[in-house]
Coordinates of C-alpha atoms in Angstrom, one line a residue:
E1211 CA 178.3 4.2 87.5
I1212 CA 179.1 7.9 88.3
I1213 CA 177.0 9.3 91.1
S1214 CA 176.1 12.9 91.1
P1215 CA 176.1 15.3 94.1
I1216 CA 172.3 15.2 93.9
H1217 CA 172.4 11.3 94.2
I1218 CA 174.7 11.4 97.1
T1219 CA 172.5 13.9 98.9
E1220 CA 169.5 11.5 98.2
I1221 CA 171.3 8.4 99.3
Q1222 CA 172.1 10.2 102.6
K1223 CA 168.6 11.3 103.1
C1224 CA 167.3 7.7 102.5
Q1225 CA 170.0 6.3 104.7
D1226 CA 169.0 8.6 107.5
D1227 CA 165.2 8.1 107.2
V1228 CA 163.4 4.8 106.3
F1229 CA 160.2 6.9 105.6
Y1230 CA 162.0 9.2 103.1
F1231 CA 163.3 6.0 101.4
K1232 CA 159.9 4.4 101.4
D1233 CA 158.0 7.4 100.3
N1234 CA 160.3 8.4 97.4
Y1235 CA 161.8 5.1 96.2
I1236 CA 159.4 2.2 97.0
L1237 CA 156.3 1.7 94.9
I1238 CA 153.6 0.7 97.5
L1239 CA 150.1 -0.1 96.4
N1240 CA 147.5 1.4 98.8
P1241 CA 149.9 2.6 101.5
D1242 CA 148.0 3.3 104.8
E1243 CA 148.6 4.7 108.1
L1244 CA 148.8 1.4 109.8
Q1245 CA 151.9 0.4 107.7
N1246 CA 153.6 3.6 108.7
K1247 CA 152.9 3.0 112.3
L1248 CA 154.3 -0.4 112.1
I1249 CA 157.5 0.8 110.3
K1250 CA 157.8 3.5 113.0
S1251 CA 157.5 0.9 115.9
I1252 CA 160.0 -1.4 114.1
S1253 CA 162.6 1.4 113.6
K1254 CA 162.1 2.8 117.0
Y1255 CA 162.0 -0.3 119.4
Q1256 CA 164.3 -3.1 119.8
K1257 CA 161.5 -5.6 120.5
V1258 CA 158.2 -5.4 118.5
Q1259 CA 155.4 -7.7 118.7
I1260 CA 152.6 -7.1 116.3
T1261 CA 149.3 -8.6 116.7
S1262 CA 146.8 -8.0 113.9
S1263 CA 144.4 -9.6 111.5
R1264 CA 145.5 -11.0 108.2
Q1265 CA 146.2 -8.7 105.3
T1266 CA 147.3 -5.8 107.3
K1267 CA 150.6 -5.2 105.5
K1268 CA 152.6 -6.1 108.6
T1269 CA 154.9 -8.3 106.7
Y1270 CA 155.4 -5.6 104.2
A1271 CA 156.5 -3.2 106.8
A1272 CA 159.0 -5.7 108.0
V1273 CA 160.2 -6.1 104.3
I1274 CA 160.7 -2.4 104.0
Y1275 CA 162.6 -2.1 107.2
A1276 CA 164.8 -5.2 106.2
L1277 CA 165.5 -3.6 102.7
H1278 CA 166.4 -0.3 104.3
Q1279 CA 168.9 -2.1 106.6
F1280 CA 170.1 -4.2 103.5
N1281 CA 170.8 -1.3 101.3
F1282 CA 172.2 1.3 103.8
A1283 CA 173.7 -0.5 107.0
R1284 CA 177.0 -2.3 107.2
D1285 CA 178.0 -5.7 108.8
K1286 CA 174.5 -6.9 109.9
I1287 CA 172.8 -10.4 109.7
I1288 CA 169.1 -10.3 109.5
G1289 CA 167.4 -13.6 110.2
V1290 CA 163.9 -14.4 109.1
V1291 CA 162.3 -17.5 110.6
S1292 CA 158.8 -19.2 110.3
S1293 CA 157.1 -22.5 110.5
K1294 CA 157.4 -23.1 106.9
L1295 CA 160.3 -22.3 104.5
A1296 CA 157.8 -21.0 102.1
F1297 CA 156.9 -18.1 104.2
T1298 CA 160.6 -17.2 104.7
K1299 CA 161.4 -17.6 101.0
E1300 CA 158.4 -15.3 100.3
F1301 CA 159.7 -12.6 102.6
I1302 CA 163.2 -12.9 100.5
S1303 CA 161.2 -12.6 97.4
N1304 CA 159.2 -9.5 98.4
T1305 CA 162.5 -7.9 99.6
S1306 CA 164.2 -8.8 96.4
N1307 CA 161.3 -7.3 94.3
L1308 CA 161.5 -4.0 96.4
Y1309 CA 165.2 -4.0 96.0
N1310 CA 164.8 -4.3 92.1
Q1311 CA 162.7 -1.0 92.3
I1312 CA 165.5 1.0 93.7
P1313 CA 167.3 3.2 91.2
S1314 CA 170.7 1.6 90.0
W1315 CA 172.6 4.7 91.3
M1316 CA 171.2 4.0 94.9
K1317 CA 171.5 0.2 94.9
I1318 CA 174.3 -1.4 96.9
K1319 CA 175.6 -4.5 95.0
A1320 CA 173.8 -7.7 96.0
R1321 CA 173.7 -11.4 95.2
N1322 CA 171.8 -14.5 95.8
L1323 CA 168.4 -13.0 95.7
K1324 CA 166.4 -16.2 95.8
T1325 CA 166.8 -17.8 99.2
S1326 CA 169.1 -15.2 100.8
M1327 CA 170.4 -11.9 100.1
T1328 CA 174.1 -10.6 100.6
S1329 CA 175.2 -7.1 100.1
E1330 CA 178.6 -5.8 99.4
M1331 CA 178.4 -3.9 102.7
N1332 CA 178.3 -7.3 104.3
V1333 CA 174.7 -7.2 105.3
R1334 CA 172.9 -10.6 104.9
I1335 CA 169.2 -11.6 105.0
I1336 CA 169.0 -15.3 105.7
I1337 CA 166.1 -17.6 106.5
D1338 CA 165.5 -20.8 108.6
L1339 CA 162.7 -22.8 110.3
A1340 CA 161.8 -22.2 113.8
D1341 CA 163.2 -25.1 115.9
E1342 CA 166.1 -25.8 118.4
K1343 CA 168.7 -25.4 115.5
C1344 CA 167.5 -22.1 114.0
F1345 CA 170.4 -20.0 113.0
C1346 CA 172.8 -22.1 114.9
G1347 CA 176.2 -20.6 114.5
Y1348 CA 175.1 -17.2 113.5
S1349 CA 175.1 -14.0 115.5
L1350 CA 172.1 -12.1 114.3
N1351 CA 171.6 -8.4 114.6
T1352 CA 168.0 -8.7 113.7
L1353 CA 165.4 -11.6 114.0
I1354 CA 162.2 -11.4 112.1
V1355 CA 159.6 -14.0 113.2
E1356 CA 157.1 -14.4 110.3
N1357 CA 153.7 -15.8 111.0
A1358 CA 154.5 -16.3 114.7
G1359 CA 150.9 -17.5 115.4
H1360 CA 151.5 -20.5 113.2
I1361 CA 154.7 -21.8 114.9
K1362 CA 154.3 -24.3 117.6
P1363 CA 155.1 -22.6 120.9
T1364 CA 157.7 -25.0 121.8
N1365 CA 159.5 -24.7 118.5
L1366 CA 159.4 -20.8 118.8
R1367 CA 160.7 -21.0 122.4
E1368 CA 163.6 -23.3 121.2
C1369 CA 164.4 -21.0 118.4
L1370 CA 164.4 -17.9 120.6
D1371 CA 166.6 -19.8 123.2
T1372 CA 169.1 -20.6 120.4
V1373 CA 169.2 -17.2 118.9
M1374 CA 169.0 -15.0 122.0
P1375 CA 172.7 -15.4 123.4
G1376 CA 174.1 -14.2 120.0
I1377 CA 171.7 -11.3 119.2
V1378 CA 171.8 -9.5 122.6
Y1379 CA 175.6 -8.8 122.3
D1380 CA 174.5 -6.1 119.7
T1381 CA 173.2 -3.1 121.6
N1382 CA 171.2 -2.2 118.4
Y1383 CA 169.6 -5.6 118.0
K1384 CA 166.0 -6.0 116.9
I1385 CA 163.4 -8.8 117.4
I1386 CA 160.3 -8.3 115.3
V1387 CA 157.5 -10.8 115.9
L1388 CA 154.7 -10.8 113.4
E1389 CA 151.1 -12.2 113.8
I1390 CA 151.4 -13.4 117.5
N1391 CA 148.4 -15.0 119.1
E1392 CA 147.5 -16.0 122.7
I1393 CA 149.8 -18.9 122.8
T1394 CA 152.8 -17.2 121.2
P1395 CA 155.7 -17.0 123.7
T1396 CA 156.2 -13.2 124.2
D1397 CA 158.8 -13.1 126.9
F1398 CA 161.8 -12.7 124.8

């Protein structure tokens, strides 16, 4: 597909600003200020822990961040972990659904949109269970812990101990922990 100068400008604006991308190219039902605050925190800080009640769109904020990285970054591995594969598969499904909203002229080519996502720019979103073997053999750039409050603390600790040696070598690494509670390990 031939890309016009206007499209090139739009791609650059989206690449530079996750909010421009979200506000202009992602259909969000009932967006709110909390979601924007979450996206801002995720974009700004290396380590983000989100404590909030259910149905506050925290996962959706992480999905938007992951999709932005997937479509505009290069050479990254984003790992999504939870206590159940169903939660991580839903994260991939939500990301894939938003990816399908992006205009074709802006989309980076992608494959495997069911249980993982891989872009032609070598950005991958992969999933695993939170345990001592999570993402063994991978050097992640971003770790997203989905429904952390539902993961046994020992399992989450083992997962973090497995992932941390590889993730901290990237100076721009991110750790995003969603839905923590009073027993969730937070010393990462």
